[in-house]
């Protein structure tokens, strides 16, 4: 089902799958850049410099994709022929959506808390935990890789998008808070 | 490991042949050139033994003067003597409004977005002035090293935006130099100390010059140098120390504010001498000739000087604190602090910086030379002189790239701190029926409003096939190369038409302007343009031939079958013959293109084979 001829995992010599060793990924990244980086072709003919630039760009893109848990999941879904990057992709999990609304309200009112910094920290820890839970679930789902589990994975990905957005918002509020001190 | 070993014509393709390369620190006040000789990186002096070249260019009716002689003439001929041109490079006419009051030059009104300074030799841009400095340094290097440079590494401040980097590269082009790479100054300083060889860690680079202060926080992680944050004060430096000391002398000697400019200048000189002496001694004598003929004599001890300059040093420490906060790093997390700039010789500076970062600052390398030395080390590697060397510096873009959207807002396309080279595509559509052109505005910076960021370029997409509104799908690819320079490409997806991109850099010179300057500078040098182009193309052809021959010797048996090999060899022969017999550069250029086309499959195959080899030895089950 997966076209193995040219995917990022293969480029890095890694097995196609959601679980990967970050140290191995970073190590492979360095080895690849050592071969393709334009600096290695600083005095080569024009054509080779262009090719090196193209390859180095691809290696950077592949690394950024595989390194990030959300982008990695989206990429895997694409390899399985499913698109998850559309903004229309959404979740119908009512309980999850309710939880999101509550978190959003909590973020908005964090500024009025007795210790706004501590309150924000606490909320960010909670969001982080929820993201980690999605990551753990995705690992299992991609392992199974049945059409049903991939559909669930797609939903998990859109949940992760929600959570990431929420986390970024929390970070922005924290920065605001630090500025005002 | 370079894919191909390149040799200049007339040289052999012996892998360890030493290629001449140099590192250039193109500074605001002074510039330097350095090279690796017998394995040691060192700055190169001029014939009189001076390493620092004042970054001052004087235009006279007889010609251009660069360096010490130009600086000496600054007072008598201020309009034609251009100093601190680095503050102007890559800046537009609009920017001058904020810099304008401090500049003694007259600017010429032109249609170009690039400001031109009026001189007796005609209007000149910051790019041309910088090129003059580069030429002097390159000539010095070529004389010292005994041959033409294959390439150079030029350092730029980490906070330089695309326009400033592009302008620096244009200056090198104008000076006839091949730029291997633009390197961030703090990264170069860290390389000079070999910090790139350590596993990982966070380092600070503290750069206090005569008139500017910069601090950068770098993170080194798996061979990637990332500039996490930069900060500083563009109007704080060692000159302010001198001023504080001079004011103290005036107070002690009872000199009032009516002192003549000459007396003030002499006081500043004496203050600088005293400051420098106090780096070695505990106290110095100062003697001043007063206007009424009397002499004042006094003693300045180190403790007193420290008291005078400490408030200024504290200001730099505050900037360090702010920059650390931007980087999200605590002072104790900093492993090393690299000291750059002549003013870091002052002992009190070292003490307070050491206290703040809780680590002994690195001062072993001359702080005026450390950036040039780092650049020279990198140039040596990039020239291919150290095929075994593992050093690879990966840079990030210092400021986000974005485009203008509705309501003057910015949509970020490539966020800052993304490792380069990088490419990101964005799709656009038309909003009117039959629309065939579209304008895109590219900005650089972190703010939400277009007006608060720096305008880089406006692109006009033309040749979009006419369709109903919203039907066209135009994919615009923004790519940033390893020097941090932006390139743009556009394609209409539904019908596969390449839309043409017309770049109007907001602050840079257009290609035509550069070409014009190049031609006129060559005219001045009395060279024949056609002959020069022919030589250049011959050199390029020889480069390509050598590269291909050495490639064939290496892996042709493995990668090519007999028929393919014949194609490559035939192409090689054709190019060699053309290069030998051709009397114009165009013919050779076409022959090179012809060869590139017919051998493309081979070059691609080699690159892919090398990628596979790099990954070979790793088995997939290693991770299961």
Short mmCIF file of C-alpha atoms in Angstrom, two decimals, chain A residues 56-163:
data_model
loop_
_atom_site.label_atom_id
_atom_site.label_comp_id
_atom_site.label_asym_id
_atom_site.label_seq_id
_atom_site.Cartn_x
_atom_site.Cartn_y
_atom_site.Cartn_z
CA UNK A 56 20.15 19.52 1.10
CA UNK A 57 16.80 21.28 1.02
CA UNK A 58 15.05 17.92 0.69
CA UNK A 59 17.05 16.45 3.58
CA UNK A 60 16.14 19.43 5.79
CA UNK A 61 12.48 19.11 4.85
CA UNK A 62 12.51 15.37 5.54
CA UNK A 63 14.21 15.91 8.90
CA UNK A 64 11.74 18.59 9.99
CA UNK A 65 8.86 16.34 8.96
CA UNK A 66 10.08 13.23 10.73
CA UNK A 67 11.23 15.05 13.85
CA UNK A 68 7.91 16.67 14.63
CA UNK A 69 5.31 14.22 16.04
CA UNK A 70 2.40 15.99 14.34
CA UNK A 71 4.05 16.37 10.94
CA UNK A 72 5.33 12.82 11.12
CA UNK A 73 1.80 11.53 11.68
CA UNK A 74 0.46 13.64 8.82
CA UNK A 75 3.21 12.37 6.57
CA UNK A 76 2.50 8.75 7.44
CA UNK A 77 -1.17 9.29 6.69
CA UNK A 78 -0.19 10.71 3.30
CA UNK A 79 1.90 7.62 2.61
CA UNK A 80 -1.19 5.55 3.40
CA UNK A 81 -3.13 7.68 0.92
CA UNK A 82 -5.04 9.75 3.48
CA UNK A 83 -4.98 13.52 3.63
CA UNK A 84 -5.01 15.13 7.06
CA UNK A 85 -3.57 18.55 6.37
CA UNK A 86 -6.83 20.14 5.21
CA UNK A 87 -8.26 22.54 7.72
CA UNK A 88 -11.65 20.95 7.16
CA UNK A 89 -10.40 17.77 8.76
CA UNK A 90 -11.99 17.88 12.16
CA UNK A 91 -13.10 15.74 15.04
CA UNK A 92 -16.62 14.84 16.07
CA UNK A 93 -15.55 13.72 19.52
CA UNK A 94 -17.95 15.82 21.63
CA UNK A 95 -16.18 15.10 24.88
CA UNK A 96 -12.85 16.23 23.42
CA UNK A 97 -14.35 19.41 22.04
CA UNK A 98 -15.93 20.21 25.40
CA UNK A 99 -12.57 19.72 27.08
CA UNK A 100 -10.96 22.06 24.57
CA UNK A 101 -13.48 24.77 25.28
CA UNK A 102 -12.86 24.46 29.00
CA UNK A 103 -9.10 24.67 28.49
CA UNK A 104 -9.51 27.72 26.31
CA UNK A 105 -11.59 29.43 28.98
CA UNK A 106 -9.06 28.48 31.62
CA UNK A 107 -6.31 30.06 29.51
CA UNK A 108 -8.31 33.22 29.06
CA UNK A 109 -8.89 33.58 32.80
CA UNK A 110 -5.34 32.61 33.81
CA UNK A 111 -4.36 36.27 33.94
CA UNK A 112 -6.78 36.81 36.85
CA UNK A 113 -5.36 33.92 38.86
CA UNK A 114 -3.50 34.65 42.08
CA UNK A 115 -0.22 33.60 40.47
CA UNK A 116 -0.84 33.83 36.70
CA UNK A 117 2.60 32.41 35.86
CA UNK A 118 2.07 29.29 37.93
CA UNK A 119 -1.47 28.86 36.58
CA UNK A 120 -0.19 29.04 33.00
CA UNK A 121 2.57 26.56 33.78
CA UNK A 122 0.00 24.16 35.16
CA UNK A 123 -2.24 24.50 32.09
CA UNK A 124 0.71 24.03 29.76
CA UNK A 125 1.69 20.86 31.60
CA UNK A 126 -1.87 19.56 31.20
CA UNK A 127 -1.92 20.30 27.47
CA UNK A 128 1.51 18.71 27.08
CA UNK A 129 0.21 15.55 28.76
CA UNK A 130 -2.74 15.41 26.37
CA UNK A 131 -0.41 15.78 23.39
CA UNK A 132 1.79 12.99 24.73
CA UNK A 133 -1.29 10.79 25.10
CA UNK A 134 -2.16 11.36 21.42
CA UNK A 135 1.42 10.52 20.44
CA UNK A 136 1.26 7.27 22.40
CA UNK A 137 -2.08 6.37 20.81
CA UNK A 138 -0.76 7.16 17.31
CA UNK A 139 2.16 4.79 17.83
CA UNK A 140 -0.29 1.92 18.43
CA UNK A 141 -2.61 2.92 15.59
CA UNK A 142 0.15 3.13 13.00
CA UNK A 143 1.49 -0.19 14.22
CA UNK A 144 -1.89 -1.81 13.44
CA UNK A 145 -2.30 0.18 10.22
CA UNK A 146 -5.75 -1.27 9.42
CA UNK A 147 -8.16 1.03 7.53
CA UNK A 148 -10.15 1.47 10.77
CA UNK A 149 -7.16 2.33 12.91
CA UNK A 150 -5.87 4.78 10.25
CA UNK A 151 -9.22 6.54 10.37
CA UNK A 152 -8.84 6.85 14.15
CA UNK A 153 -5.28 8.08 13.59
CA UNK A 154 -6.58 10.78 11.31
CA UNK A 155 -8.88 11.95 14.09
CA UNK A 156 -6.03 11.83 16.59
CA UNK A 157 -4.03 14.05 14.23
CA UNK A 158 -6.72 16.69 14.11
CA UNK A 159 -6.97 16.57 17.90
CA UNK A 160 -3.25 17.10 18.06
CA UNK A 161 -3.60 20.14 15.83
CA UNK A 162 -6.14 21.57 18.28
CA UNK A 163 -3.85 20.87 21.20
#
